[in-house]
XYZ file of C-alpha atoms in Angstrom:
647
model
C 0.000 0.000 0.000
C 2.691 2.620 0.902
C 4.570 1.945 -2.593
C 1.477 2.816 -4.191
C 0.706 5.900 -2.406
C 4.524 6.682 -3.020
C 4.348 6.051 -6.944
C 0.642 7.584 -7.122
C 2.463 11.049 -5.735
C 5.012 10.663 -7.801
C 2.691 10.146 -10.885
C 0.806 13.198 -9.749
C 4.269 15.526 -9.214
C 4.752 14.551 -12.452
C 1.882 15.584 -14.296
C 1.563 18.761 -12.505
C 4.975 19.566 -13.023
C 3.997 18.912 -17.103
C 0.828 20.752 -17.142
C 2.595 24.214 -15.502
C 5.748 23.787 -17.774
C 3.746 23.683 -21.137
C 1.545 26.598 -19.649
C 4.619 28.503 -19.429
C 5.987 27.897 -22.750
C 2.315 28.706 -24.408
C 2.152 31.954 -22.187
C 5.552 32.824 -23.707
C 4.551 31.693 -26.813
C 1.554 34.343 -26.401
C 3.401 37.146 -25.630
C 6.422 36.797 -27.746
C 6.012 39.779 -29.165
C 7.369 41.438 -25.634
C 10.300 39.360 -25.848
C 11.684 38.681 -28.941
C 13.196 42.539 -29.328
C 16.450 43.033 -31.336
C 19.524 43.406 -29.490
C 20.623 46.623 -30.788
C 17.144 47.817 -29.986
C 17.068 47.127 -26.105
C 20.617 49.136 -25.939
C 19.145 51.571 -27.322
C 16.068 51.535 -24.458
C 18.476 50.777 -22.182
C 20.508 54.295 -23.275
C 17.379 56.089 -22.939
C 16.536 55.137 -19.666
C 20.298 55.798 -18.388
C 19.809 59.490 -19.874
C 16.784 60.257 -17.074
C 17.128 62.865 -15.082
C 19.349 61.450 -12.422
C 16.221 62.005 -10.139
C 14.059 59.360 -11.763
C 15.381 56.213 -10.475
C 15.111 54.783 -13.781
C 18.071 56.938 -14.850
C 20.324 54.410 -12.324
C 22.374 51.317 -13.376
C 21.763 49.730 -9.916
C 17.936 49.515 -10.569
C 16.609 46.932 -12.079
C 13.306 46.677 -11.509
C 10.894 44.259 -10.878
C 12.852 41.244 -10.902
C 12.273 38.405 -8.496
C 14.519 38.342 -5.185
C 16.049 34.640 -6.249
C 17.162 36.698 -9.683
C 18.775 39.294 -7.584
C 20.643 36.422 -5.529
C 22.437 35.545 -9.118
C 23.410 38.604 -9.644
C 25.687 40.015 -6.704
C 28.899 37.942 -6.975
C 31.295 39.986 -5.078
C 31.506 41.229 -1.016
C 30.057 44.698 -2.040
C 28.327 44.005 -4.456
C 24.863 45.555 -4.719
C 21.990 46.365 -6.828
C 17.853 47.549 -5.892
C 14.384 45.736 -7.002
C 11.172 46.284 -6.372
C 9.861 44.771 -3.735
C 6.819 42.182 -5.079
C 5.147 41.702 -1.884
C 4.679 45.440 -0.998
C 4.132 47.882 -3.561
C 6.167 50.851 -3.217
C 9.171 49.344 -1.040
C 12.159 48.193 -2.246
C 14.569 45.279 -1.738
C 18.273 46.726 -1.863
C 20.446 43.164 -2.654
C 23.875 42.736 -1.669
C 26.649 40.139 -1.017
C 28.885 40.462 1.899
C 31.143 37.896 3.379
C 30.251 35.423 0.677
C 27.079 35.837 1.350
C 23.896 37.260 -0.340
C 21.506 39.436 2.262
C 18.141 41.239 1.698
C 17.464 45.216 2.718
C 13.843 46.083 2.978
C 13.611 49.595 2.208
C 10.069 50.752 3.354
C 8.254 53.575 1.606
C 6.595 55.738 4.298
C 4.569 59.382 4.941
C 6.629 61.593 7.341
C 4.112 64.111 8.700
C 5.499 67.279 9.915
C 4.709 71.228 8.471
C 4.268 69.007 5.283
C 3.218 65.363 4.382
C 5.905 64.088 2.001
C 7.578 60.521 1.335
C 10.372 59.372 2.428
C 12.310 55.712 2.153
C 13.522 53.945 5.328
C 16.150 51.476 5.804
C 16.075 50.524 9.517
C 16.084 53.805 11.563
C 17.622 56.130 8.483
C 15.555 58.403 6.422
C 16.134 59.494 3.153
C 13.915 61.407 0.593
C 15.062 59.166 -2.421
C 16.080 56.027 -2.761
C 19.135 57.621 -4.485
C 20.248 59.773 -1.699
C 19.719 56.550 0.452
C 22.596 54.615 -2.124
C 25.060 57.574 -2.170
C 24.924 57.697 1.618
C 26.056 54.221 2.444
C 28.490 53.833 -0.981
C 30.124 56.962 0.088
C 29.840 57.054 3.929
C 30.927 52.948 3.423
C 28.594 52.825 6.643
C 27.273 49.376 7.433
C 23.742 48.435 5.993
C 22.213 47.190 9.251
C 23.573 47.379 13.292
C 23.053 43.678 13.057
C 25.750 42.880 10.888
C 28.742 44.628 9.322
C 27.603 44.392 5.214
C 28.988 47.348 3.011
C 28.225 48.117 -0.325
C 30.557 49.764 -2.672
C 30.155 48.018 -6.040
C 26.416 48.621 -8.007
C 25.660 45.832 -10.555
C 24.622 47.442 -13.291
C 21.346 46.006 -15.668
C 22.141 45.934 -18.971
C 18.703 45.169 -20.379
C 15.671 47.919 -20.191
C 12.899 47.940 -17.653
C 10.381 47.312 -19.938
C 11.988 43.943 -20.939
C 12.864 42.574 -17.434
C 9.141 43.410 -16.397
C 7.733 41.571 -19.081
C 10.202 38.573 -19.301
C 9.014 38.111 -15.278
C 6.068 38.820 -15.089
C 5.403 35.965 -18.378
C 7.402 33.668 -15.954
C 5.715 34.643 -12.819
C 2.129 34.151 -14.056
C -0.645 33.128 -11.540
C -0.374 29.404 -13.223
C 3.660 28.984 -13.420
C 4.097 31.059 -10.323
C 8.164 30.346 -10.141
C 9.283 33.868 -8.747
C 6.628 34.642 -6.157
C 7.508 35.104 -3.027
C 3.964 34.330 -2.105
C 4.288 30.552 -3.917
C 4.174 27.502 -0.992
C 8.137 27.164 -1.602
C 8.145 29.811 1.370
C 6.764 27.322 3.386
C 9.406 24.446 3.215
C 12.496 26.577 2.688
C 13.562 30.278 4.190
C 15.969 32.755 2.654
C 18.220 34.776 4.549
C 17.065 37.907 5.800
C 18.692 40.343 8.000
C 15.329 40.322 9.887
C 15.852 36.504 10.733
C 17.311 35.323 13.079
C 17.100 31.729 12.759
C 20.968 30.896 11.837
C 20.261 29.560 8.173
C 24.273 29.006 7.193
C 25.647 29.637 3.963
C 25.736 25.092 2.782
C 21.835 24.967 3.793
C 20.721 27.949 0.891
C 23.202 26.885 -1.930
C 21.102 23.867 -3.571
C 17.825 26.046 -2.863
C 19.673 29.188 -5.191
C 20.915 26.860 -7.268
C 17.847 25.556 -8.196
C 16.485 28.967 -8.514
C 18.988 29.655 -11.444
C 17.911 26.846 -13.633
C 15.403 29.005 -13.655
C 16.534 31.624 -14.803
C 17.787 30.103 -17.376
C 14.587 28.328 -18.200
C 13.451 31.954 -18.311
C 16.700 32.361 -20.852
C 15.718 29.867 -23.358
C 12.149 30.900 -23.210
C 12.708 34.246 -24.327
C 14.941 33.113 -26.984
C 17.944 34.794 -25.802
C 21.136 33.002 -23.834
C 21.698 35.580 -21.280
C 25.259 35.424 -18.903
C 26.181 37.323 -15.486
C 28.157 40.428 -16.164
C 30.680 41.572 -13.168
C 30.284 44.884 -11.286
C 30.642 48.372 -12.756
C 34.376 48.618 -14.287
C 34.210 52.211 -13.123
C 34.134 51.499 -9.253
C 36.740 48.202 -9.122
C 38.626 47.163 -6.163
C 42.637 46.164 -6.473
C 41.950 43.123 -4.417
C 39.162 41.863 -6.814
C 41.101 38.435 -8.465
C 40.024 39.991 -11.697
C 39.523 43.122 -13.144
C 38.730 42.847 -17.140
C 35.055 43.102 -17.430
C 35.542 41.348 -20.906
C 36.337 38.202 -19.293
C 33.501 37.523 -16.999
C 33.775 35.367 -13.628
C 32.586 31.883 -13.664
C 29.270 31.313 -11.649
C 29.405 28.597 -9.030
C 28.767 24.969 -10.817
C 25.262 24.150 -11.529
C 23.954 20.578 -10.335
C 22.239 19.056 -13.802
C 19.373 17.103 -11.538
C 17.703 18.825 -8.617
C 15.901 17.065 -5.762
C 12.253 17.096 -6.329
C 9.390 16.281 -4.071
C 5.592 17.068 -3.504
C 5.926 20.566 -1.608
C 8.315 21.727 -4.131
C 7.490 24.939 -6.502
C 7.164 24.334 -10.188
C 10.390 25.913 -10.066
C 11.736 22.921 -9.597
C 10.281 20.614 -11.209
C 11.451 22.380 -14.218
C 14.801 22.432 -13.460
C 15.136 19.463 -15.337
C 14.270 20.630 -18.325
C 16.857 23.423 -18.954
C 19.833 23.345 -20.726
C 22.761 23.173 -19.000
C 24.658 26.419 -19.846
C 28.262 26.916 -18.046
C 27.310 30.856 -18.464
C 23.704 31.102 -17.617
C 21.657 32.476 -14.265
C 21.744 36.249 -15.163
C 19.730 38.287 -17.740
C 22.939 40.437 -17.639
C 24.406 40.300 -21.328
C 22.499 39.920 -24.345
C 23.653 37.424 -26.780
C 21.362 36.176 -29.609
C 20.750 32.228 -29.864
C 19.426 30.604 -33.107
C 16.161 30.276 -33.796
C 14.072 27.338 -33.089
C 14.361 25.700 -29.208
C 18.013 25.060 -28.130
C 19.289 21.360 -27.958
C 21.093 20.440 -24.695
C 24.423 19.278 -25.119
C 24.937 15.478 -23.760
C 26.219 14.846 -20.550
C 29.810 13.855 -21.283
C 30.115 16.808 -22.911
C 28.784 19.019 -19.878
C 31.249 17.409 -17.810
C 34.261 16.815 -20.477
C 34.088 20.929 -20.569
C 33.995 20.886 -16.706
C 36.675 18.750 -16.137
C 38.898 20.764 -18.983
C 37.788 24.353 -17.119
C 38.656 23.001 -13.125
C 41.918 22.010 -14.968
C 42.862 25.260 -16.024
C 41.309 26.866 -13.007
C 43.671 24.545 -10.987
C 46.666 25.383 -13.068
C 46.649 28.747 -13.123
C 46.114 29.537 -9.228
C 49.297 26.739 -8.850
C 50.750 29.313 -11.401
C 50.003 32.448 -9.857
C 49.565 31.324 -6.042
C 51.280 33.890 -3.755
C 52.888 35.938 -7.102
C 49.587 38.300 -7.614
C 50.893 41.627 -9.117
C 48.582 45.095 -8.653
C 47.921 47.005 -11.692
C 51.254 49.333 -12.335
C 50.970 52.661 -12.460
C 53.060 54.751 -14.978
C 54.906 57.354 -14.323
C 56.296 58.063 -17.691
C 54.420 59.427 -21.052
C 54.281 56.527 -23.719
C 55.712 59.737 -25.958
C 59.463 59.272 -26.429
C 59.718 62.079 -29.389
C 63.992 62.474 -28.468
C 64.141 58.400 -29.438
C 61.867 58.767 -32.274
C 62.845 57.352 -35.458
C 61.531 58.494 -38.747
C 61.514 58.173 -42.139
C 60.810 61.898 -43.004
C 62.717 63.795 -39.770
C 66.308 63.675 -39.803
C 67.784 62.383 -36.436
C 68.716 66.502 -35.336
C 65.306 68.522 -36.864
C 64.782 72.460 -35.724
C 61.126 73.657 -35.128
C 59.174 73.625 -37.939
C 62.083 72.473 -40.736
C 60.704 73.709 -43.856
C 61.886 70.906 -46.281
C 60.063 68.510 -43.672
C 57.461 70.793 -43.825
C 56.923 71.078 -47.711
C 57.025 67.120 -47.612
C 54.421 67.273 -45.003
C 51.871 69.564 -47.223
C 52.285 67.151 -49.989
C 50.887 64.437 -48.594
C 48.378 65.624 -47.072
C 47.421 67.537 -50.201
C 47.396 64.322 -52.253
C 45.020 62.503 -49.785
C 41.507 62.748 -49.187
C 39.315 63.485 -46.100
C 38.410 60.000 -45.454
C 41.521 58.477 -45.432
C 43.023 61.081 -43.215
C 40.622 60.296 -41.101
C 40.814 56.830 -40.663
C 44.743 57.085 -40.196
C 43.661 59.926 -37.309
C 41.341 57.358 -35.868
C 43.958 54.525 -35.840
C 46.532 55.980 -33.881
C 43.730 58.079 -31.888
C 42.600 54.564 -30.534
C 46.218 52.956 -30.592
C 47.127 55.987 -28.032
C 43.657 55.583 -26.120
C 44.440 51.801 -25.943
C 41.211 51.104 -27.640
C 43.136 48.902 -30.453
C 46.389 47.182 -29.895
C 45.970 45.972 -26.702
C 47.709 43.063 -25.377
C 47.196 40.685 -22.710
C 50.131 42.106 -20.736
C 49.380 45.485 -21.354
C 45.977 44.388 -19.764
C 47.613 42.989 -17.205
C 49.794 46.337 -16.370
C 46.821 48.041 -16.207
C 44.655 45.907 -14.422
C 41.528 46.161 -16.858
C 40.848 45.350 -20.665
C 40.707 48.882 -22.325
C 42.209 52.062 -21.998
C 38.449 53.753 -21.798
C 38.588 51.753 -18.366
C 41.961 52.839 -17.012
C 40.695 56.763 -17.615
C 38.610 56.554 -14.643
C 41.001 55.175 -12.374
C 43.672 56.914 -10.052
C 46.339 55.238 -12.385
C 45.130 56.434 -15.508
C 47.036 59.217 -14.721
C 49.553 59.374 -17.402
C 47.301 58.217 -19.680
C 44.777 60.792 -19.386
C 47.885 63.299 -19.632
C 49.373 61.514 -22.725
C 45.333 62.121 -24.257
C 45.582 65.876 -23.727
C 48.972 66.452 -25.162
C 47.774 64.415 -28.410
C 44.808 66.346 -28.523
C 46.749 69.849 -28.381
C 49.448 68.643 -30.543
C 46.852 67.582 -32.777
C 45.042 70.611 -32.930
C 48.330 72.887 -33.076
C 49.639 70.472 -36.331
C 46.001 71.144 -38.429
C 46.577 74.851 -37.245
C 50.067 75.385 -39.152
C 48.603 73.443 -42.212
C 45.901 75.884 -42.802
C 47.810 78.942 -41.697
C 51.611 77.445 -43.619
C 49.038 77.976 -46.855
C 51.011 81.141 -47.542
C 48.892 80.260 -51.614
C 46.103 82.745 -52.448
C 43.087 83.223 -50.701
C 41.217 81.006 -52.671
C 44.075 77.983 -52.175
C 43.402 78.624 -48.281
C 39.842 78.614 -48.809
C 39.717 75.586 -50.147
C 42.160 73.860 -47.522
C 39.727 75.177 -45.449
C 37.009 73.376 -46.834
C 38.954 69.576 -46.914
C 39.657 70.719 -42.971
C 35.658 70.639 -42.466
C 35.401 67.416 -44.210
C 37.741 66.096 -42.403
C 36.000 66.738 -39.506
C 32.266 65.370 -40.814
C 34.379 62.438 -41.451
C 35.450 61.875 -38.082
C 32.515 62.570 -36.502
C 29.593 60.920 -39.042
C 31.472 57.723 -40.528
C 33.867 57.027 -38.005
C 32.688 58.071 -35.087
C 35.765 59.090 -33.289
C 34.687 62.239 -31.618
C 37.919 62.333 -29.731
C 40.070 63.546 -33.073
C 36.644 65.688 -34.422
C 37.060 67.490 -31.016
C 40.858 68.045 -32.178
C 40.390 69.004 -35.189
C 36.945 71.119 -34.321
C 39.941 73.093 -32.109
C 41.666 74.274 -34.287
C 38.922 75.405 -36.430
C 38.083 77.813 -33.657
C 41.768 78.784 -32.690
C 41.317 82.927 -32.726
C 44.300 82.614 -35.268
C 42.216 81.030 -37.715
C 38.793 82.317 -36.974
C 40.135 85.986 -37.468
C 41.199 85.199 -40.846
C 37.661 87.114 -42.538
C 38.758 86.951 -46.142
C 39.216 83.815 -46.200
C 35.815 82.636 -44.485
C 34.706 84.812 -46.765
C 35.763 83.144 -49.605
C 34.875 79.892 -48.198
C 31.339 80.775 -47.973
C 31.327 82.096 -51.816
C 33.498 79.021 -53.284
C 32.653 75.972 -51.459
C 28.852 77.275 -49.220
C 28.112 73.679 -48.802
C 31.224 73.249 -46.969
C 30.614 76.943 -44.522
C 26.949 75.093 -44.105
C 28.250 72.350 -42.700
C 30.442 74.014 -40.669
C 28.274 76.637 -38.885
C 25.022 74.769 -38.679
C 26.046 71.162 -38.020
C 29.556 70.516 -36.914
C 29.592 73.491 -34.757
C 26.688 73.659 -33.198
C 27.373 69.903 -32.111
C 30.606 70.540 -30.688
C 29.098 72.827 -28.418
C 25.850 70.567 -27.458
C 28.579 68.167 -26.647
C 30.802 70.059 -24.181
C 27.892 71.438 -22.314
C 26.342 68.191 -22.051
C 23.325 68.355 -24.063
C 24.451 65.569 -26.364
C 25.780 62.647 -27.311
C 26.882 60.361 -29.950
C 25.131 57.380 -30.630
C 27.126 54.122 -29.216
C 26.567 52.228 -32.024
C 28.859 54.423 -34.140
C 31.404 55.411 -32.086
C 34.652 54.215 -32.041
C 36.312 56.554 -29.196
C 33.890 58.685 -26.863
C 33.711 62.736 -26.358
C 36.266 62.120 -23.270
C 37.993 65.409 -23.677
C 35.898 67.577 -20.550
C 36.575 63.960 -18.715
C 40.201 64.470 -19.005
C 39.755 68.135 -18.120
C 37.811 68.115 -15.216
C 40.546 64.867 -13.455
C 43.965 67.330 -14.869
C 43.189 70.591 -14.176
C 46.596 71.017 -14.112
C 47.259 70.997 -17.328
C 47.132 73.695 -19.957
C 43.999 73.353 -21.439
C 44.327 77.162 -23.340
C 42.738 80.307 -21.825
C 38.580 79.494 -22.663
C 36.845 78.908 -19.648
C 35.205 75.455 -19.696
C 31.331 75.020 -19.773
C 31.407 73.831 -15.913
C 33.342 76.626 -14.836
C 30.359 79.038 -15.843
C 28.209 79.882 -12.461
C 25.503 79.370 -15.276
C 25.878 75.766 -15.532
C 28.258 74.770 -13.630
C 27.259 71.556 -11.421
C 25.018 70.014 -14.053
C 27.223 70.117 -16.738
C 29.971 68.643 -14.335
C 27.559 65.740 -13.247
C 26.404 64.797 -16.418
C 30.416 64.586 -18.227
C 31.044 62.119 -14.833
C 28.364 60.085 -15.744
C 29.681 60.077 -19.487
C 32.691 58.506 -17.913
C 31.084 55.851 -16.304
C 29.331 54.910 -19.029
C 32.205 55.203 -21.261
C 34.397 52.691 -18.984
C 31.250 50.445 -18.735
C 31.066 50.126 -22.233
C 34.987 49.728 -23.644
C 34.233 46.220 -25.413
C 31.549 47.955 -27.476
C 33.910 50.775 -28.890
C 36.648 48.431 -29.397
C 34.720 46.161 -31.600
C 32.800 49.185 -33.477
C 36.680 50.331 -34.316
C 38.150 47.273 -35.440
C 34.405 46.935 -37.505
C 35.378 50.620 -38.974
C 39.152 50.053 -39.995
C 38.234 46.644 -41.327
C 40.379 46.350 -44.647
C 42.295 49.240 -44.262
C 45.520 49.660 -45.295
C 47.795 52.198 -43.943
C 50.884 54.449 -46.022
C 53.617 54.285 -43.464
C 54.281 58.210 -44.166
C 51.111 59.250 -44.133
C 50.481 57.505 -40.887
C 53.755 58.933 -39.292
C 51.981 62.222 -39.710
C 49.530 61.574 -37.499
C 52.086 60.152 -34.891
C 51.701 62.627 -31.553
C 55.785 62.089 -31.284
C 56.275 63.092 -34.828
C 54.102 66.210 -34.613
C 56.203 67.412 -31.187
C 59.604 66.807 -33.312
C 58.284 68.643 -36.067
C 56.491 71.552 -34.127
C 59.358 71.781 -31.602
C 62.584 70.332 -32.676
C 64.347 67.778 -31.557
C 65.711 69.760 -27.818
C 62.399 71.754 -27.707
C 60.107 68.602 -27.849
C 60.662 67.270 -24.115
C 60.253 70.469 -22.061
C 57.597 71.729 -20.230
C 53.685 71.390 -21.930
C 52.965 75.059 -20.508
C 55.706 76.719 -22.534
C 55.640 74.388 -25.809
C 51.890 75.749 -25.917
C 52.564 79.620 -24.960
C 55.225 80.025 -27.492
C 53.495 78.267 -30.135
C 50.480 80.122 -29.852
C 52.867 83.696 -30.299
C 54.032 81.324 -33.481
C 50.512 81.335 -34.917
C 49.441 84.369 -34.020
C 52.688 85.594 -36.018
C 51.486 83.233 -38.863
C 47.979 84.489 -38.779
C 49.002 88.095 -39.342
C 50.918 87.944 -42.117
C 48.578 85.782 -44.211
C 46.163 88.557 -43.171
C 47.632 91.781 -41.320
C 45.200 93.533 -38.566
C 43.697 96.394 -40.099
C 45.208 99.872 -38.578
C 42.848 102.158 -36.751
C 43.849 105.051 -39.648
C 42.433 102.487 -42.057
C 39.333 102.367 -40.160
């Protein structure tokens, strides 16, 4: 009698756990509309929502939503890691989600009325009081004050969504339907099995909730397979790493803890886990973190020898490498030197001992640039641009020097330093070399006009095809250098002889410029190859020369707005360093480079050539000072100030 009663329940487990898994798949059959969004699309969303007014909690990486608390659990990896959710029991609170000493606790942050002179909201965690859920993060990332009096946890490192609102809250709330309820915190699963809370107190350890989280992420990645999508954890923001993480390239994303491919199942248990059978083992699944496209049609689970033939060969690795590199870790080093050695330079159009602006190397230099068109300038500019910017080029030990994959990461760090120095004087240089082209035209007006013109479309090149707003910034300088904007007959002629070009100039690539310095645009990521990091490097050096206009921020009519919204450029920027590295290498694909052409556009070449060979090394303040007296002297004799008895 009792092995019927046992086989009967089984028989019944089973069909119930049938009957809610093919409910699921027809609900997201039903609604696949919701789900089946195009990559490049949901990046797009996902921009949008990131460019909110920093008071709409929307506009915050660390938000993501309403996700289920057992997501959240998959997501924090780290001690410090954090990230907030909607609470799904209470609407209105949240659920701030963190890991700390290996393991992952639960802040209920309560929405309540505060009545005083006024009735207005305000968000509780414990005893604190905040008026934003905002000000409530910044307090405890920046005071690093401990979440709770209970225990010790800190938070310092947000994990960041990377998929829009709109598609986590309908990808959940398919899976969390009233039928296939495998997320609600409401389901009988609460009743057999508690989750760590910092309101408990019932001494759950750290062994007894692994298989219940694990089972949780299969999931997830039921969720994953659903939807179409295969969908991998991605580690905390690159902007706010710590030197004792065991690895800081965001490119190469941590392992998740080994998933069992059976689960225990019994009577009490959720759907949840009767599924858990069903999906696909996946070495990188359990997050919604990174989008990458699967075929179409249902994915095919790979046979078990496989699964654990790839296991075996990954633990092997694992194994050799921490033999390799047990007790020998290294910190990221931090430069103290420029990477521009223009006294050990050798090239093929310098001789070894050149003077300041050498006018055979000079003639040679107006030749080929004469003979070459706007585009391919610009895609030699935006080779070495990223080359510089350690966009392209990069090595694994040049990663490993500087502790993350790309140079766009480094820039936010305290040892970017010399990088973000080594950025401004190729910008300057840059700017200063397209300044004694135009003004070295010593031609007719006419010649300089129309020098002036293949300057413009060299910088519509930059910014429209190639999207590397770092050199269009250069050469957008030099453009409005005083020296060159004073020269009248010449703009004058520009706008009779080539109008399209002055268009272009004064309605588009100008106007731009200046939307993009005060912070009221951006370019699309898409198409960019290297970001608008120039008031980045700006606001971190101050004390560099950086010429005699005030900046935007520095205006008591912007000021703090403009400053907060070029900081959260750079966070963005560092977050997304894979992106611009592949849209370069995508842009320069086929290219082929003329070795003299290039060396033009080589910052140490430009300082031996603008400089000399002595001059080149000494101080940045007085290589720019007396250069600008040089094209000031340039500027007046191609065009001599009108006296006042001519007046």
């Amino acid at each position: 009698m009792t092995e019927r009663c046992s086989l009967w329940s089984a028989l019944s487990a089973a069909a119930c756990c049938f009957y809610r898994g093919s409910f699921m798949q027809v609900q997201f059959s039903k609604e696949k509309y919701l789900l089946e969004s195009p990559p490049e699309k949901l990046r797009k969303e996902l921009e949008e929502e990131l460019k909110l007014s920093p008071a709409d909690i929307r506009s915050h990486g660390w938000y993501h939503g309403h996700i289920p608390q057992e997501v959240s659990e998959t997501l924090v990896v780290r001690n410090g890691d954090f990230l907030v959710h909607d609470s799904l029991t209470n609407v209105g609170d949240f659920i701030l989600t963190c890991r700390w000493d290996n393991e992952v606790l639960h802040f209920k942050i309560s929405k309540v009325l505060v009545k005083s002179n006024e009735t207005k909201v305000q968000y509780m965690l414990e005893s604190d009081c905040f008026d934003s859920v905002q000000e409530l993060v910044r307090f405890y990332v920046g005071q690093r004050k401990p979440l709770s009096q209970s225990c010790a946890a800190h938070i310092y490192c947000p994990v960041c969504r990377t998929l829009p609102l709109r598609y986590l809250e309908a990808t959940f709330a398919l899976a969390s339907s009233k039928h296939g309820s495998a997320y609600s915190p409401s389901s009988q699963r609460g009743a057999h099995i508690k989750r760590r809370s910092v309101t408990m107190t019932d001494g759950l350890t750290t062994e007894k909730m692994i298989p219940h989280r694990l089972s949780l992420s299969s999931v997830a990645r039921q969720i994953t397979h659903l939807s179409g999508r295969a969908l991998a954890v991605v580690p905390p923001s690159p902007v706010m790493r710590r030197s004792s993480d065991p690895q800081l390239s965001p490119t190469a994303s941590s392992s998740p803890p080994e998933l069992p491919t059976q689960t225990s199942q019994s009577a009490n248990s959720s759907p949840a886990h009767y599924s858990s059978h069903q999906s696909h083992s996946s070495e990188t699944a359990g997050s919604y973190c990174d989008l990458r496209p699967c075929a179409s049609g249902p994915p095919k689970p790979p046979t078990k020898s496989y699964v654990e033939r790839l296991r075996v060969e990954e633990r092997r690795k694992q194994e050799g490498k921490e033999e390799e590199e047990e007790g020998t870790f290294r910190s990221p080093q931090v430069e103290t030197a420029s990477s521009f050695r223009p006294s050990r330079y050798e090239s093929r159009l310098l001789p070894a001992e050149n003077k300041p602006l050498e006018m055979s190397v000079l003639k040679k230099v107006k030749e080929l640039l004469a003979e070459v068109d706007a585009r391919t300038a610009a895609k030699h500019i935006t080779v070495y641009d990223c080359k510089v910017a350690r966009i392209l080029g990069v090595t694994s030990e040049m990663q490993r020097m500087m502790g993350v994959s790309s140079g766009l990461e480094l820039l936010t760090l305290p040892h970017g330093h010399q990088l973000r120095l080594d950025l401004l004087e190729r910008f300057f240089t840059m700017s200063i070399m397209m300044a004694v082209d135009l003004l070295g035209c010593t031609g007719s007006t006419e010649e300089r006009a129309a020098l002036l013109h293949k300057t413009i479309q060299l910088a519509a090149e930059l910014k429209n095809n190639l999207g590397n707003m770092f050199g269009f910034a250069a050469v957008m300088r030099a453009l409005e250098l005083p020296q060159i904007s004073r020269l009248e007959q010449t703009w004058v002629t520009l706008r009779q002889r080539h109008t399209e070009g002055a268009i272009l100039y004064e309605k588009k690539l100008k106007p731009f410029m200046k939307n993009m310095n005060d912070g009221k645009e951006s370019s699309a990521l898409s198409n960019t190859t290297f970001p608008h990091i120039l008031p980045v490097l700006s606001l971190l050096e101050r004390g560099m020369a950086v010429g005699e206009v005030l900046e935007p921020w520095e205006s008591t009519e912007v000021g703090v707005d403009v400053v907060m919204f070029h900081l959260e450029a750079a966070r963005t920027i560092a977050h997304h360093g894979e992106i611009y590295r592949t849209n370069a290498e995508n842009k320069l694909q086929g290219f082929q480079e003329r070795p003299e052409l290039g060396e033009i556009f080589q910052t140490e070449f430009q300082m031996r050539l603008l400089w000399g060979c002595r001059g080149s090394e000494g101080s940045q303040s007085e290589r720019y000072e007396k250069f600008d007296k040089v094209l000031t002297a340039l500027s007046q004799k191609l065009e001599p100030p009108a006296r006042h008895s001519e007046l």
